[in-house]
Coordinates of N, CA and C in Angstrom, one line a residue:
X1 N -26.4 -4.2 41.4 CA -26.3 -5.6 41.0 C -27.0 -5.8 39.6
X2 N -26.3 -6.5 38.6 CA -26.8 -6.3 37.4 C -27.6 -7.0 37.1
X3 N -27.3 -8.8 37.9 CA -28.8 -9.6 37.6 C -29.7 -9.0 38.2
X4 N -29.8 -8.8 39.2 CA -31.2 -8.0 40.1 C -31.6 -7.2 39.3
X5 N -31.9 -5.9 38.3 CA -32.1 -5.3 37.5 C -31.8 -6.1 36.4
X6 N -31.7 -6.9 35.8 CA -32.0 -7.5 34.5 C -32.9 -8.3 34.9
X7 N -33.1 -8.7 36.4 CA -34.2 -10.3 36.6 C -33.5 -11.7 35.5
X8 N -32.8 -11.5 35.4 CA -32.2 -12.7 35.2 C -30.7 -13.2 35.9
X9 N -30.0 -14.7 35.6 CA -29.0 -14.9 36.0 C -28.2 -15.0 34.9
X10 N -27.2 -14.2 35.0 CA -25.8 -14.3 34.2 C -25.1 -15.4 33.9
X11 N -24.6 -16.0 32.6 CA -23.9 -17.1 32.8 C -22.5 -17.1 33.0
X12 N -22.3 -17.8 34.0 CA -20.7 -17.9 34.0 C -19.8 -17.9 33.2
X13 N -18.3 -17.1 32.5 CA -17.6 -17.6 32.0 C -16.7 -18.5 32.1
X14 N -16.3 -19.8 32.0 CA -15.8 -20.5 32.1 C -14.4 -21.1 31.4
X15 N -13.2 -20.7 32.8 CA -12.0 -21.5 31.6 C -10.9 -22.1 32.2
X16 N -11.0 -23.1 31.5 CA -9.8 -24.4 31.7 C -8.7 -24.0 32.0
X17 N -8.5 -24.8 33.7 CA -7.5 -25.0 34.5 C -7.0 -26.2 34.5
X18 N -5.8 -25.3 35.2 CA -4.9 -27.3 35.4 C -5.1 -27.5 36.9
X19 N -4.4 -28.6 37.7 CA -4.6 -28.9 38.7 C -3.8 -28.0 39.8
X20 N -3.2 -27.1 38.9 CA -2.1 -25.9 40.2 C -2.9 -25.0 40.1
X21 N -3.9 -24.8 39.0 CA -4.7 -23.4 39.0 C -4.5 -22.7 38.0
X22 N -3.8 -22.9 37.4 CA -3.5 -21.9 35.9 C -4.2 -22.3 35.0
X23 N -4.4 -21.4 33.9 CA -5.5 -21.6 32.6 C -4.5 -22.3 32.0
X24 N -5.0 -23.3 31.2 CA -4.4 -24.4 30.2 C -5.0 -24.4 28.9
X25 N -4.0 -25.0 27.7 CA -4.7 -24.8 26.8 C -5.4 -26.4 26.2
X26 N -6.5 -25.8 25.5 CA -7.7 -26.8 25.4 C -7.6 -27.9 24.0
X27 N -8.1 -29.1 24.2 CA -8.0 -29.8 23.1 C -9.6 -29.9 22.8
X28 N -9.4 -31.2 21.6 CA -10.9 -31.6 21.3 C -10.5 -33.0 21.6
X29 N -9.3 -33.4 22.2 CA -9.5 -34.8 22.8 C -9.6 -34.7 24.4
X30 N -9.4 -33.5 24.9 CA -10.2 -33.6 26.6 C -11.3 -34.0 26.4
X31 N -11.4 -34.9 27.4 CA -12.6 -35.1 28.1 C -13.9 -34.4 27.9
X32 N -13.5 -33.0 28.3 CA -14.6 -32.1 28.6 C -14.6 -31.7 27.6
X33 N -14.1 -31.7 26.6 CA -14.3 -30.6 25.2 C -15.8 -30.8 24.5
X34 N -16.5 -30.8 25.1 CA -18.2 -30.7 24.9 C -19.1 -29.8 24.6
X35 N -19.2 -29.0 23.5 CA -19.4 -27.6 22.9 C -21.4 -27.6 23.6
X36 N -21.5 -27.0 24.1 CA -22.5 -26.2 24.6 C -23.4 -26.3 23.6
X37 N -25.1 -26.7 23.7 CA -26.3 -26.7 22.7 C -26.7 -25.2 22.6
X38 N -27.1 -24.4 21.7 CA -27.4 -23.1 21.7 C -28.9 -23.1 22.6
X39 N -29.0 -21.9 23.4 CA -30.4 -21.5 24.0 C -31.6 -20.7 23.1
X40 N -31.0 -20.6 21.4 CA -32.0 -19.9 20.7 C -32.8 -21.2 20.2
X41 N -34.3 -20.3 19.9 CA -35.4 -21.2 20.1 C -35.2 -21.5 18.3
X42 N -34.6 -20.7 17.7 CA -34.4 -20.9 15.6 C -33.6 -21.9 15.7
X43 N -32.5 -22.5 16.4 CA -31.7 -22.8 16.1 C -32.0 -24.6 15.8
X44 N -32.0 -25.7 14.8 CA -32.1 -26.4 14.2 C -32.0 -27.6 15.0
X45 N -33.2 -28.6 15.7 CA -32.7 -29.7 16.6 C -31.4 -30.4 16.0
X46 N -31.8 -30.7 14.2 CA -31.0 -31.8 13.5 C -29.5 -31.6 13.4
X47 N -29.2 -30.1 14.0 CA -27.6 -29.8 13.4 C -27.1 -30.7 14.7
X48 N -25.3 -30.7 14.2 CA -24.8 -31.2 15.0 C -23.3 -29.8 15.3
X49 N -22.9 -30.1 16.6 CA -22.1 -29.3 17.5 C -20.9 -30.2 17.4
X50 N -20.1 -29.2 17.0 CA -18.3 -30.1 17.6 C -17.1 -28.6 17.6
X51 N -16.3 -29.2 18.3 CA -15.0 -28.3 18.8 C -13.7 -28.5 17.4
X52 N -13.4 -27.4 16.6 CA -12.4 -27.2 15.9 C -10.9 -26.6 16.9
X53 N -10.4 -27.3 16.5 CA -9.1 -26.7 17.2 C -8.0 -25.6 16.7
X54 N -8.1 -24.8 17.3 CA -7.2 -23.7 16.9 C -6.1 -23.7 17.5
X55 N -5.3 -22.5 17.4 CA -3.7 -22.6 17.6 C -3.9 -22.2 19.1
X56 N -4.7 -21.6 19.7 CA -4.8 -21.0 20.8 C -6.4 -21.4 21.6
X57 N -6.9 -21.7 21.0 CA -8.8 -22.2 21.8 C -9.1 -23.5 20.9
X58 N -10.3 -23.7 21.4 CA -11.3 -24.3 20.7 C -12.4 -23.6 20.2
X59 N -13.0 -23.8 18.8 CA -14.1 -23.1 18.1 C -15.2 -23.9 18.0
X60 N -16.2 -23.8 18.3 CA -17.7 -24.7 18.2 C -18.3 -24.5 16.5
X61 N -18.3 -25.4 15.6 CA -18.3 -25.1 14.2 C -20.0 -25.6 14.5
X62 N -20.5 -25.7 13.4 CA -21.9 -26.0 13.3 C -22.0 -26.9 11.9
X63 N -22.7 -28.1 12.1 CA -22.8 -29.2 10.8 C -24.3 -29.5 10.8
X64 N -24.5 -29.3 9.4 CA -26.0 -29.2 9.1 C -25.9 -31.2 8.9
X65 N -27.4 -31.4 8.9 CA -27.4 -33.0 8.8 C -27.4 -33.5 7.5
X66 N -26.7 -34.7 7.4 CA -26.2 -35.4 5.9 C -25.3 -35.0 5.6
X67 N -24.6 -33.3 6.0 CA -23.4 -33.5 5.7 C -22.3 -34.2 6.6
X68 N -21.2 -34.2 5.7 CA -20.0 -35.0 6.8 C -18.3 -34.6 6.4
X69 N -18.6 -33.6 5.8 CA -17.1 -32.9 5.1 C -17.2 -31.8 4.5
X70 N -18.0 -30.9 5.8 CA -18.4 -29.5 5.8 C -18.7 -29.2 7.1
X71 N -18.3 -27.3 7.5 CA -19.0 -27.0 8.4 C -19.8 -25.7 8.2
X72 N -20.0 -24.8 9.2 CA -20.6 -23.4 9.1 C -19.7 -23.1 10.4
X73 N -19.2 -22.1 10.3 CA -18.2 -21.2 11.3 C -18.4 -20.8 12.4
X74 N -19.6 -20.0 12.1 CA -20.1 -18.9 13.0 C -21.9 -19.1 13.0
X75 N -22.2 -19.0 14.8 CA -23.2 -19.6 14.3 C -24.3 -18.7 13.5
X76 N -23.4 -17.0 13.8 CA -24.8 -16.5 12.9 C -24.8 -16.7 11.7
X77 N -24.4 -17.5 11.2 CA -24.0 -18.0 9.7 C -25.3 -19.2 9.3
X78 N -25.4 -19.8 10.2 CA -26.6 -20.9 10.7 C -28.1 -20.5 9.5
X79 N -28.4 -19.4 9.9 CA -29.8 -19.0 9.8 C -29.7 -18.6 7.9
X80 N -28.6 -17.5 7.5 CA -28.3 -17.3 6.5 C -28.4 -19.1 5.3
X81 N -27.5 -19.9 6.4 CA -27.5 -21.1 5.2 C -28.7 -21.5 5.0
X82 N -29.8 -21.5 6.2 CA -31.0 -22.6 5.8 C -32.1 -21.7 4.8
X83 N -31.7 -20.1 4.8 CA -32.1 -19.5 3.2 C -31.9 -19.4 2.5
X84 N -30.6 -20.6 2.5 CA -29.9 -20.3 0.9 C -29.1 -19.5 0.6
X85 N -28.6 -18.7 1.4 CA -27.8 -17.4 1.1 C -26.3 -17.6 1.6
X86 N -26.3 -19.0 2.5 CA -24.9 -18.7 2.8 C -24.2 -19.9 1.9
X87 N -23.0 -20.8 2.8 CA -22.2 -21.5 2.0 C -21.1 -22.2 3.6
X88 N -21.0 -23.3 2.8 CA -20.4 -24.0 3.8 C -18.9 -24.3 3.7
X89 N -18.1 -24.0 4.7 CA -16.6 -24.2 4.7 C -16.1 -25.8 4.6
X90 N -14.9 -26.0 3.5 CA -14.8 -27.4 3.3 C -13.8 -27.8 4.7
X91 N -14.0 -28.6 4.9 CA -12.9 -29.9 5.9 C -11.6 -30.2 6.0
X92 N -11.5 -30.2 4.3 CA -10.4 -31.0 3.6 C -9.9 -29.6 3.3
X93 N -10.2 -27.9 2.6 CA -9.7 -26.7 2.5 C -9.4 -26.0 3.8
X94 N -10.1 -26.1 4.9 CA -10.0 -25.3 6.0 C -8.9 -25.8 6.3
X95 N -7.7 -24.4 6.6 CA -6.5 -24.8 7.5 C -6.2 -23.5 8.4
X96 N -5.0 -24.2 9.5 CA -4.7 -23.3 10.2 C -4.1 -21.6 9.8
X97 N -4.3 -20.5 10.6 CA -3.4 -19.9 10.0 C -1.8 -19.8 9.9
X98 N -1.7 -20.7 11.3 CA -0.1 -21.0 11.4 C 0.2 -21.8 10.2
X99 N -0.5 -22.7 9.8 CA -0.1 -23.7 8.4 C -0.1 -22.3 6.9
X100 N -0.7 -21.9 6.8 CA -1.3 -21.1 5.9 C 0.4 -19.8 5.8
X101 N 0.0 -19.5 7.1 CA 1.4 -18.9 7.2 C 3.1 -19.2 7.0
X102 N 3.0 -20.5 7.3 CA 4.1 -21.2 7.4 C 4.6 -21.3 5.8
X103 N 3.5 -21.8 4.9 CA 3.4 -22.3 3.5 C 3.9 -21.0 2.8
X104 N 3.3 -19.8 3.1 CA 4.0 -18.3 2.7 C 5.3 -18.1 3.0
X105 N 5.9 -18.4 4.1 CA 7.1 -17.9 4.3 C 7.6 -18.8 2.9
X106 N 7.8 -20.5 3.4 CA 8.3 -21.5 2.4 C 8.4 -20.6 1.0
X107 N 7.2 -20.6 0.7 CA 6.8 -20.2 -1.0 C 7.8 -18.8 -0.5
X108 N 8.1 -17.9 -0.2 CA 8.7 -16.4 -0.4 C 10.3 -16.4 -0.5
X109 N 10.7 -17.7 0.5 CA 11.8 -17.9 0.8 C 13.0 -18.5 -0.5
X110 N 12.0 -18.5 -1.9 CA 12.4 -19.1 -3.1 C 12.4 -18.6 -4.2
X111 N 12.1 -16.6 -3.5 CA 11.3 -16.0 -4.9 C 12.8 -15.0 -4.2
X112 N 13.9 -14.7 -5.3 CA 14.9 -13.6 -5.2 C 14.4 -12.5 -5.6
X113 N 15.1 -11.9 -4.5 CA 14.5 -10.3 -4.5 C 15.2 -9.8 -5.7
X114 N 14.5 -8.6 -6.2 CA 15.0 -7.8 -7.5 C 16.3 -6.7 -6.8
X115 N 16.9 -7.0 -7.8 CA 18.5 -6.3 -7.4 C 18.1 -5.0 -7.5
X116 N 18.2 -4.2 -7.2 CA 18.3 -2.1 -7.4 C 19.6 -2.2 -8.1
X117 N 19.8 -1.8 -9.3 CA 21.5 -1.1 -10.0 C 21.2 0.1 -9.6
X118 N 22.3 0.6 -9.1 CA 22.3 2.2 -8.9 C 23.7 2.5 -10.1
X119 N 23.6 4.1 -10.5 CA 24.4 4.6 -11.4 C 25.2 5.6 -10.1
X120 N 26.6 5.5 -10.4 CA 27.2 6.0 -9.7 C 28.1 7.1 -10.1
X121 N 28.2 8.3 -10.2 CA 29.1 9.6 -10.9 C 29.7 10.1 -9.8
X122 N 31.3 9.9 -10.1 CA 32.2 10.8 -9.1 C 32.5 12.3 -9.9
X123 N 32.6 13.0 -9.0 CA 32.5 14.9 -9.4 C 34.0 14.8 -9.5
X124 N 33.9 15.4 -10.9 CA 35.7 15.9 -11.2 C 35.7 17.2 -11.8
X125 N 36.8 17.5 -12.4 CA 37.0 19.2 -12.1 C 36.3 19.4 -13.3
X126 N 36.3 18.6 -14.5 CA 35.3 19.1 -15.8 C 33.7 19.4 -15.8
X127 N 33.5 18.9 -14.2 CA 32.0 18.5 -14.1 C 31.4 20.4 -13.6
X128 N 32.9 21.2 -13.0 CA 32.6 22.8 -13.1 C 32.9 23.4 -14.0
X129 N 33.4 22.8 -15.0 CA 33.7 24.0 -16.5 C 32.2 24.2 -17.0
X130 N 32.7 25.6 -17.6 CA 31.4 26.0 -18.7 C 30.9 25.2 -19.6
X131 N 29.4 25.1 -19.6 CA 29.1 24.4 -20.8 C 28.4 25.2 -21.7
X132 N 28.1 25.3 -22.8 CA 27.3 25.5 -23.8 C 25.9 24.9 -24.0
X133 N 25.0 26.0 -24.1 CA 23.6 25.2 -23.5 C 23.4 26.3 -24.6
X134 N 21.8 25.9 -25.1 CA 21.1 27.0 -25.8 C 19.6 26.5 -25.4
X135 N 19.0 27.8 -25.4 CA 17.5 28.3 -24.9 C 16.9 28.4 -26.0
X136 N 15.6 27.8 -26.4 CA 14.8 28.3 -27.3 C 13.5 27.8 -27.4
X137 N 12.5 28.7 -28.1 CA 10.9 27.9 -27.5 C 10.8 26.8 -27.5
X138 N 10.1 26.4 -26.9 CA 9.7 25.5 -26.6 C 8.7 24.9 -27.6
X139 N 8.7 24.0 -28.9 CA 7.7 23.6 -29.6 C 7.4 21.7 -29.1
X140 N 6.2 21.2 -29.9 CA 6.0 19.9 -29.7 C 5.0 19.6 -28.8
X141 N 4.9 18.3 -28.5 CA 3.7 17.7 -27.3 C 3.6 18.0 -26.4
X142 N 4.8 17.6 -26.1 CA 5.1 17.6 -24.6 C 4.9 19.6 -23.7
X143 N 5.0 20.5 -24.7 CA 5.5 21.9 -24.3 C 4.1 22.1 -24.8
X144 N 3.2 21.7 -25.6 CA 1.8 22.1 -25.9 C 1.0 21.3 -24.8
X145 N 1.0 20.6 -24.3 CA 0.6 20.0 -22.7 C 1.2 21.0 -21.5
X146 N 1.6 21.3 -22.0 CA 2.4 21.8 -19.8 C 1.5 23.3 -20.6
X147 N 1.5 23.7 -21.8 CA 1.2 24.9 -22.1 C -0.7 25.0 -21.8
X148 N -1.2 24.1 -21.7 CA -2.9 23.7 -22.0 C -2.6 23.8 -20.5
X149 N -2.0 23.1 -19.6 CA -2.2 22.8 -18.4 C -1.9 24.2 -17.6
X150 N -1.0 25.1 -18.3 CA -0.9 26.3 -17.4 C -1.7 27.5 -18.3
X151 N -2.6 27.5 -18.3 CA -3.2 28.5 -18.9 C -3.8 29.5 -18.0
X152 N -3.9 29.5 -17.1 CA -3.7 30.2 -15.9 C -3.5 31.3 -15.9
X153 N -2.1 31.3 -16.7 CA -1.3 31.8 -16.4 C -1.6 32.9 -17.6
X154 N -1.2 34.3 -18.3 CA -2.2 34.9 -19.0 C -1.2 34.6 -20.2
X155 N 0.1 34.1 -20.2 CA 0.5 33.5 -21.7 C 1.7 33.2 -21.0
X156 N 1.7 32.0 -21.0 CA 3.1 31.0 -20.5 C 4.0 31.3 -21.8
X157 N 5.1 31.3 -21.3 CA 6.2 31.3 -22.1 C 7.4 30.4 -21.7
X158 N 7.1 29.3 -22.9 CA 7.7 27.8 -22.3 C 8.9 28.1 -23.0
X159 N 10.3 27.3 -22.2 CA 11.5 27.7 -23.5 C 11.9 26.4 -23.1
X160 N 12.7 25.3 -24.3 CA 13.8 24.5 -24.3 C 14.9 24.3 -24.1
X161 N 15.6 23.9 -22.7 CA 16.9 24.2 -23.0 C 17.9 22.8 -23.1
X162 N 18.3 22.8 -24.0 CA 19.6 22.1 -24.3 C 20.7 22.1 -24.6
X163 N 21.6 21.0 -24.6 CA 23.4 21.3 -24.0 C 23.6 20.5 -25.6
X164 N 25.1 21.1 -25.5 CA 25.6 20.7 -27.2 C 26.4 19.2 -26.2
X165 N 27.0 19.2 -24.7 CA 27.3 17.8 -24.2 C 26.1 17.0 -23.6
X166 N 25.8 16.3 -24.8 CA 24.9 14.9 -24.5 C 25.4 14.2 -23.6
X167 N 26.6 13.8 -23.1 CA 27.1 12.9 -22.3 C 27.5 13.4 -20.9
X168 N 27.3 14.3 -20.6 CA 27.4 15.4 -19.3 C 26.6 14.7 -18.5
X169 N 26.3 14.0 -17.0 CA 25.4 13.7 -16.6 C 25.0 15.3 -16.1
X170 N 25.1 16.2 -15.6 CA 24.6 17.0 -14.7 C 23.6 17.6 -15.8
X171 N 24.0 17.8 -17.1 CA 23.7 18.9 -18.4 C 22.0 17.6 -18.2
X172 N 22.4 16.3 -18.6 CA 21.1 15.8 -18.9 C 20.1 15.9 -17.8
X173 N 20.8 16.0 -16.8 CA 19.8 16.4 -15.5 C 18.7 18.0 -15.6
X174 N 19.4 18.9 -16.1 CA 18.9 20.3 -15.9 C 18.3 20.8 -17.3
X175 N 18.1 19.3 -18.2 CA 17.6 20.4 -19.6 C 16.2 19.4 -19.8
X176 N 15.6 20.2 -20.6 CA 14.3 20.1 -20.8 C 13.5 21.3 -20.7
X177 N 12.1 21.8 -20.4 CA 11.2 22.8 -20.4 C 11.2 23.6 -19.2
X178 N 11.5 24.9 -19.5 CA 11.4 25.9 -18.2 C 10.2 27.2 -19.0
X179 N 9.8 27.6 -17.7 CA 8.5 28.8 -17.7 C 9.7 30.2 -17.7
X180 N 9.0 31.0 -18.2 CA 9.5 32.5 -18.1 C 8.9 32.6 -17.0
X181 N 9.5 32.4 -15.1 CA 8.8 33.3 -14.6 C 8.0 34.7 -14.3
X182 N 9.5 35.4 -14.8 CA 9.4 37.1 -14.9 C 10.6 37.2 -15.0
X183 N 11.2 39.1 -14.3 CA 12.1 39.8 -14.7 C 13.1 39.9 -13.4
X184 N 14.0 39.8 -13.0 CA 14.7 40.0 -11.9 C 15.4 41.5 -11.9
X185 N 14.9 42.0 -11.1 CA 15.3 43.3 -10.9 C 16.9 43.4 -10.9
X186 N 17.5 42.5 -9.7 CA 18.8 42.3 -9.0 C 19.8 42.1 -10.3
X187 N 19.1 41.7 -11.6 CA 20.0 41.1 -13.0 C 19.6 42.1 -13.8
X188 N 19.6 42.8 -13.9 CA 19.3 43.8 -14.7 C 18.1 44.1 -15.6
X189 N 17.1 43.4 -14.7 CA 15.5 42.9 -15.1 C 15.8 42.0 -16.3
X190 N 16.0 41.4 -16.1 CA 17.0 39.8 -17.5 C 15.8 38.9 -16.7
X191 N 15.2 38.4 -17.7 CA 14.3 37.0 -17.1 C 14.8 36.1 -16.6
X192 N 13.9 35.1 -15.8 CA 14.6 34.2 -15.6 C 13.6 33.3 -15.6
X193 N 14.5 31.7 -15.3 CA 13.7 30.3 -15.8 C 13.1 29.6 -14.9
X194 N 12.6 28.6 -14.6 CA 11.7 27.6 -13.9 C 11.8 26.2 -14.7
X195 N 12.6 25.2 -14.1 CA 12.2 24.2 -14.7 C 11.1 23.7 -14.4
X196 N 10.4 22.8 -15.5 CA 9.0 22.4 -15.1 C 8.9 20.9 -15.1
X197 N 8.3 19.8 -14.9 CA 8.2 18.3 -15.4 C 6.8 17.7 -15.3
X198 N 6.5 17.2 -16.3 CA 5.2 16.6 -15.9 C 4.9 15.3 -14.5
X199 N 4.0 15.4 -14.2 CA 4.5 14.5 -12.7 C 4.0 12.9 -12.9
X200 N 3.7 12.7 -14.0 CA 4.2 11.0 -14.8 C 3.6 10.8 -16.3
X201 N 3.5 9.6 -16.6 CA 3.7 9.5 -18.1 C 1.9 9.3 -18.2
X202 N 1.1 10.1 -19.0 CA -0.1 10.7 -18.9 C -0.8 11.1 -18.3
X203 N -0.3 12.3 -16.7 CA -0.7 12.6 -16.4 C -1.2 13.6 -16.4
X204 N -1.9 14.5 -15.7 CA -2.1 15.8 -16.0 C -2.0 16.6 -15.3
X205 N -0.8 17.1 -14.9 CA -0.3 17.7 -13.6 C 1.3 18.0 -13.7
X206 N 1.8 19.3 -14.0 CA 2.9 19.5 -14.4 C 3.6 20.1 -12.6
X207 N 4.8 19.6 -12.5 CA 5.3 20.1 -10.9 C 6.6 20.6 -11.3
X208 N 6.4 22.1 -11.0 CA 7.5 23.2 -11.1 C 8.8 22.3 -10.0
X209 N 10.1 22.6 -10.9 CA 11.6 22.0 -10.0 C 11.7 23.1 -8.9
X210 N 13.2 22.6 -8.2 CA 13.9 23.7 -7.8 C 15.0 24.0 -8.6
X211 N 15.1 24.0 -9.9 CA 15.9 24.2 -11.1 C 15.5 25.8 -11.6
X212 N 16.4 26.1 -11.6 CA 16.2 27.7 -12.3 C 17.3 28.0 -13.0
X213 N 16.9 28.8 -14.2 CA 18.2 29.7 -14.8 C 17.8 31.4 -14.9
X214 N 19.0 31.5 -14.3 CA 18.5 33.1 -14.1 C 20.4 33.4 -14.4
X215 N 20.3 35.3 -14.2 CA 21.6 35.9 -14.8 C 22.2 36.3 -13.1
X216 N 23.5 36.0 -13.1 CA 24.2 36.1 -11.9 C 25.7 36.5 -12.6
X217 N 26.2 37.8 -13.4 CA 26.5 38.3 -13.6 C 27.4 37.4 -15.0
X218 N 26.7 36.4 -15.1 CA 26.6 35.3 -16.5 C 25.6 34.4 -15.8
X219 N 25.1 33.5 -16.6 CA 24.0 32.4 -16.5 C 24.4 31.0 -16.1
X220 N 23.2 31.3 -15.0 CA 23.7 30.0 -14.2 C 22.1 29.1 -13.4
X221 N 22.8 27.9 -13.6 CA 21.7 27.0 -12.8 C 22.2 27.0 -12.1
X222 N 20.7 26.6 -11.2 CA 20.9 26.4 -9.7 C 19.5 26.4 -8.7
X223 N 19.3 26.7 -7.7 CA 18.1 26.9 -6.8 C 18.3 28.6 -6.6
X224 N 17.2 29.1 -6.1 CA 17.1 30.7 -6.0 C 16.6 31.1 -4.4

C-alpha cells in the first residue's frame, strides 16, 4: 500500500464526466471550472488563479496582482518572476495552437511552389559515334586544389580531358579532371583514368566518379 508507507494520503485524480458516465470536455464557463489554490507554503497569497482554455483541457495560468492583461503559464514560472528573471505571457498575443496553425496553412496556401525544369535528351544513333576527345595535364586552380588535397598520394598525376563537341550532352558529362590511377595489365599496361570532382563550390573534399577512361582495345569511357 503506497499511502501506508509514505504516511500520507494521495490525492485523487479527478475528471469530468457527464451524466452517462463518460469523460467530457471542460470549459471555463462550467460551473465547476474552479482551479485549485496551490499547497506550497512560497506560493504568493496576492496572486490570482484562473482556467485558460485549450483545445482539449483547461490550463490554470497564474496572475500576479495589478496586473490585468498578463499571465504566467506554468506555475514553476511563479517563483523565477518574483526574482526578476522570468516574464509574463501577453492576453491579447497568447493564441491557440489550432489558430496559430490554421493562420500557417492560410499564409502557405498563397506562396506557389517553385517549378523543377528538368532537361530532357532522347539517345539517338550519333549519341554512339566516335568522338574526339583529347587528354592533357591538367594545369590551373581547380587541378592545383584536387592536387594539394591528394597529396597522399606520392605524386598525383591529374590530366584534362576535353571533347572538340561542345554541344554533345554525354561529352559535357564525362570531361573535366581524371587521376592516373595506374597501369592495367589486361591493356597492355596502358594507364588508365579516374574521374575526379570536387564535392561543392569551396570545399575541401575531392570525390572520385564512377567515370573512367581506360584502353579496351581503343579508348573508352565507362565504369570498370
Amino acid at each position: 500500500d503506497i499511502e501506508r508507507d509514505l504516511g500520507t494520503t494521495l490525492a485523487e485524480k479527478t475528471v469530468a464526466v457527464s451524466e452517462s458516465g463518460e469523460s467530457r470536455k471542460r470549459y471555463v464557463t462550467d460551473a465547476d471550472a474552479v482551479p485549485a489554490w496551490p499547497e506550497d507554503d512560497w506560493f504568493p497569497k496576492d496572486f490570482r488563479i484562473a482556467f485558460r482554455q485549450l483545445p482539449s483541457t483547461l490550463h490554470p495560468i497564474y496572475i500576479p496582482p495589478g496586473v490585468e492583461d498578463a499571465f504566467i503559464y506554468q506555475k514553476n514560472l511563479v517563483q523565477p518572476y518574483l526574482a526578476g528573471e522570468g516574464r509574463l505571457t501577453s492576453m491579447k498575443t497568447s493564441r491557440f495552437m489550432e489558430e496559430i496553425s490554421a493562420q500557417a496553412a492560410e499564409k502557405n496556401a498563397h506562396v506557389k511552389k517553385r517549378k523543377v525544369e528538368y532537361v530532357s535528351h532522347y539517345v539517338k544513333l550519333g549519341d554512339y559515334e566516335s568522338q574526339d576527345m583529347f587528354l592533357q595535364p591538367a594545369t590551373g586552380m581547380m587541378a592545383q586544389k584536387m592536387a594539394e588535397l591528394l597529396k597522399h598520394f606520392s605524386s598525383p598525376a591529374l590530366f584534362l580531358l576535353e571533347s572538340k563537341t561542345k554541344d554533345h550532352p554525354y561529352m559535357q558529362a564525362v570531361e573535366g579532371i581524371y587521376l592516373c590511377v595506374g597501369n592495367l595489365k589486361d591493356a597492355g599496361n596502358r594507364p588508365y583514368f579516374q574521374k575526379l570532382m570536387m564535392a561543392s563550390r569551396g570545399s575541401a573534399a575531392v570525390i572520385p566518379t564512377h567515370c573512367y577512361l581506360y584502353w579496351s582495345g581503343r579508348w573508352e569511357l565507362g565504369t570498370m
